[in-house]
C-alpha angles and dihedrals in degrees: 000000000000104000117189119221128214119193123233142119113326104245097155130293112315117182118184123196110198149163115236088220094051117105095197086047086056095044087052091054087046097055092045092054088044088057094045096242119166105225147155124230139190128199096211093189091063092052117094139200116345095357090059090045091053096047089050093052090044091055095044087059087068102020119032092184089061095219129154146278095034113177122192120201120198090329085286114080125047114200109191119199128353104324107163098180088045091053096041092054090046095056094051 
């Protein structure tokens, strides 16, 4: 998988699985950037073949419905959808 990295303040490990065409995914990215959080993200729809399959399997571990955005925080918390309050809480 070719994760993209966004610099910011290290507030833990934030990994966002998103779709390039998803408005809620874009809002999640914008919120993370507004909060100044360092994070990695992957546009799953732009991946192909084995890399896409690998990403889907990783997301299913956290979110069996495979919906987007899916944000994993510190390999402990999974935030599905644009949950502004949950993201703000995780970024404290």
